[in-house]
Amino acid sequence: MTQEEQSRSARGVYGISVAAELSGIGPQTLRLYERWGLLTPSRTAGGTRRYSDDDIELLRRVTELVDQGINLAGIVQILDLQNRNSQLVSDNSKL
């Protein structure tokens, strides 16, 4: 993936209603996930949430975990551990 594609996928472009439709998750649930710290959508100057392609992909991962019966506290821990593991692998490959 090129640098431009990476930055584009991280740029918030979808409003909450579009993100809800793309992810199959209702707007209230998206707000709940934000309160739990599962995702942090970007904001416009007026405070409107803007979801990125990366956010949509993360929501798909969260949905998979919910479907497996994992509660939100568990999902927070799993995602944190996965992020830390990815960082360690990246750091290790640099060595």
PDB file of C-alpha atoms in Angstrom:
ATOM      1  CA  MET A   1       0.000   0.000   0.000  1.00  0.00           C
ATOM      2  CA  THR A   2       1.419   3.402  -0.960  1.00  0.00           C
ATOM      3  CA  GLN A   3       1.781   6.288   1.472  1.00  0.00           C
ATOM      4  CA  GLU A   4      -1.111   8.115  -0.217  1.00  0.00           C
ATOM      5  CA  GLU A   5      -3.380   5.061   0.061  1.00  0.00           C
ATOM      6  CA  GLN A   6      -2.457   4.647   3.728  1.00  0.00           C
ATOM      7  CA  SER A   7      -3.243   8.260   4.551  1.00  0.00           C
ATOM      8  CA  ARG A   8      -6.472   8.078   2.549  1.00  0.00           C
ATOM      9  CA  SER A   9      -7.613   4.988   4.431  1.00  0.00           C
ATOM     10  CA  ALA A  10      -6.977   6.776   7.739  1.00  0.00           C
ATOM     11  CA  ARG A  11      -8.743   9.989   6.703  1.00  0.00           C
ATOM     12  CA  GLY A  12     -12.236  10.435   8.089  1.00  0.00           C
ATOM     13  CA  VAL A  13     -14.641  10.719   5.197  1.00  0.00           C
ATOM     14  CA  TYR A  14     -17.867   9.008   6.294  1.00  0.00           C
ATOM     15  CA  GLY A  15     -20.532  10.542   8.485  1.00  0.00           C
ATOM     16  CA  ILE A  16     -22.049   8.459  11.256  1.00  0.00           C
ATOM     17  CA  SER A  17     -25.067   7.384   9.184  1.00  0.00           C
ATOM     18  CA  VAL A  18     -22.870   6.148   6.319  1.00  0.00           C
ATOM     19  CA  ALA A  19     -20.490   4.429   8.751  1.00  0.00           C
ATOM     20  CA  ALA A  20     -23.474   2.748  10.396  1.00  0.00           C
ATOM     21  CA  GLU A  21     -24.709   1.506   7.025  1.00  0.00           C
ATOM     22  CA  LEU A  22     -21.257   0.303   5.901  1.00  0.00           C
ATOM     23  CA  SER A  23     -20.545  -1.491   9.170  1.00  0.00           C
ATOM     24  CA  GLY A  24     -24.049  -2.762   9.898  1.00  0.00           C
ATOM     25  CA  ILE A  25     -23.842  -1.180  13.349  1.00  0.00           C
ATOM     26  CA  GLY A  26     -26.364   1.396  14.534  1.00  0.00           C
ATOM     27  CA  PRO A  27     -25.337   4.999  15.264  1.00  0.00           C
ATOM     28  CA  GLN A  28     -26.010   4.622  19.002  1.00  0.00           C
ATOM     29  CA  THR A  29     -23.737   1.586  19.128  1.00  0.00           C
ATOM     30  CA  LEU A  30     -21.035   3.516  17.265  1.00  0.00           C
ATOM     31  CA  ARG A  31     -21.262   6.221  19.936  1.00  0.00           C
ATOM     32  CA  LEU A  32     -21.060   3.532  22.640  1.00  0.00           C
ATOM     33  CA  TYR A  33     -17.944   2.038  21.050  1.00  0.00           C
ATOM     34  CA  GLU A  34     -16.406   5.502  20.978  1.00  0.00           C
ATOM     35  CA  ARG A  35     -17.152   5.978  24.697  1.00  0.00           C
ATOM     36  CA  TRP A  36     -15.482   2.624  25.390  1.00  0.00           C
ATOM     37  CA  GLY A  37     -12.422   3.768  23.447  1.00  0.00           C
ATOM     38  CA  LEU A  38     -12.722   1.130  20.751  1.00  0.00           C
ATOM     39  CA  LEU A  39     -12.416   3.768  18.049  1.00  0.00           C
ATOM     40  CA  THR A  40     -11.803   7.468  17.794  1.00  0.00           C
ATOM     41  CA  PRO A  41     -13.316   8.984  14.675  1.00  0.00           C
ATOM     42  CA  SER A  42     -11.897  12.265  13.467  1.00  0.00           C
ATOM     43  CA  ARG A  43     -13.995  15.383  13.937  1.00  0.00           C
ATOM     44  CA  THR A  44     -14.821  18.306  11.705  1.00  0.00           C
ATOM     45  CA  ALA A  45     -14.379  21.850  12.971  1.00  0.00           C
ATOM     46  CA  GLY A  46     -18.049  21.726  13.985  1.00  0.00           C
ATOM     47  CA  GLY A  47     -17.568  18.490  15.946  1.00  0.00           C
ATOM     48  CA  THR A  48     -19.219  16.086  13.492  1.00  0.00           C
ATOM     49  CA  ARG A  49     -17.792  12.567  13.610  1.00  0.00           C
ATOM     50  CA  ARG A  50     -15.976  11.407  10.477  1.00  0.00           C
ATOM     51  CA  TYR A  51     -15.155   7.723  10.118  1.00  0.00           C
ATOM     52  CA  SER A  52     -12.306   6.425   7.969  1.00  0.00           C
ATOM     53  CA  ASP A  53     -11.883   3.203   6.029  1.00  0.00           C
ATOM     54  CA  ASP A  54      -9.620   2.068   8.885  1.00  0.00           C
ATOM     55  CA  ASP A  55     -12.452   2.753  11.358  1.00  0.00           C
ATOM     56  CA  ILE A  56     -14.862   0.696   9.245  1.00  0.00           C
ATOM     57  CA  GLU A  57     -12.376  -2.190   9.160  1.00  0.00           C
ATOM     58  CA  LEU A  58     -11.959  -1.968  12.941  1.00  0.00           C
ATOM     59  CA  LEU A  59     -15.737  -2.051  13.351  1.00  0.00           C
ATOM     60  CA  ARG A  60     -15.845  -5.255  11.322  1.00  0.00           C
ATOM     61  CA  ARG A  61     -13.258  -6.762  13.676  1.00  0.00           C
ATOM     62  CA  VAL A  62     -15.265  -5.641  16.716  1.00  0.00           C
ATOM     63  CA  THR A  63     -18.399  -7.212  15.194  1.00  0.00           C
ATOM     64  CA  GLU A  64     -16.540 -10.513  14.759  1.00  0.00           C
ATOM     65  CA  LEU A  65     -15.525 -10.465  18.424  1.00  0.00           C
ATOM     66  CA  VAL A  66     -19.041  -9.554  19.595  1.00  0.00           C
ATOM     67  CA  ASP A  67     -20.426 -12.414  17.492  1.00  0.00           C
ATOM     68  CA  GLN A  68     -18.045 -14.752  19.362  1.00  0.00           C
ATOM     69  CA  GLY A  69     -19.669 -13.655  22.618  1.00  0.00           C
ATOM     70  CA  ILE A  70     -16.891 -11.395  23.893  1.00  0.00           C
ATOM     71  CA  ASN A  71     -18.009  -8.392  25.937  1.00  0.00           C
ATOM     72  CA  LEU A  72     -16.759  -4.843  25.318  1.00  0.00           C
ATOM     73  CA  ALA A  73     -14.210  -4.932  28.142  1.00  0.00           C
ATOM     74  CA  GLY A  74     -12.723  -8.085  26.636  1.00  0.00           C
ATOM     75  CA  ILE A  75     -12.690  -6.556  23.168  1.00  0.00           C
ATOM     76  CA  VAL A  76     -10.802  -3.517  24.469  1.00  0.00           C
ATOM     77  CA  GLN A  77      -8.173  -5.840  25.945  1.00  0.00           C
ATOM     78  CA  ILE A  78      -7.923  -7.999  22.819  1.00  0.00           C
ATOM     79  CA  LEU A  79      -7.500  -5.018  20.501  1.00  0.00           C
ATOM     80  CA  ASP A  80      -4.911  -3.460  22.813  1.00  0.00           C
ATOM     81  CA  LEU A  81      -2.913  -6.696  22.921  1.00  0.00           C
ATOM     82  CA  GLN A  82      -3.116  -7.063  19.138  1.00  0.00           C
ATOM     83  CA  ASN A  83      -1.876  -3.493  18.668  1.00  0.00           C
ATOM     84  CA  ARG A  84       0.976  -4.019  21.116  1.00  0.00           C
ATOM     85  CA  ASN A  85       1.905  -7.299  19.424  1.00  0.00           C
ATOM     86  CA  SER A  86       1.960  -5.616  15.996  1.00  0.00           C
ATOM     87  CA  GLN A  87       4.202  -2.874  17.386  1.00  0.00           C
ATOM     88  CA  LEU A  88       6.575  -5.448  18.868  1.00  0.00           C
ATOM     89  CA  VAL A  89       6.754  -7.339  15.576  1.00  0.00           C
ATOM     90  CA  SER A  90       7.480  -4.069  13.770  1.00  0.00           C
ATOM     91  CA  ASP A  91      10.171  -3.114  16.287  1.00  0.00           C
ATOM     92  CA  ASN A  92      11.681  -6.590  16.081  1.00  0.00           C
ATOM     93  CA  SER A  93      11.885  -6.493  12.279  1.00  0.00           C
ATOM     94  CA  LYS A  94      13.709  -3.149  12.466  1.00  0.00           C
ATOM     95  CA  LEU A  95      16.382  -4.779  14.630  1.00  0.00           C
TER      96      LEU A  95
END
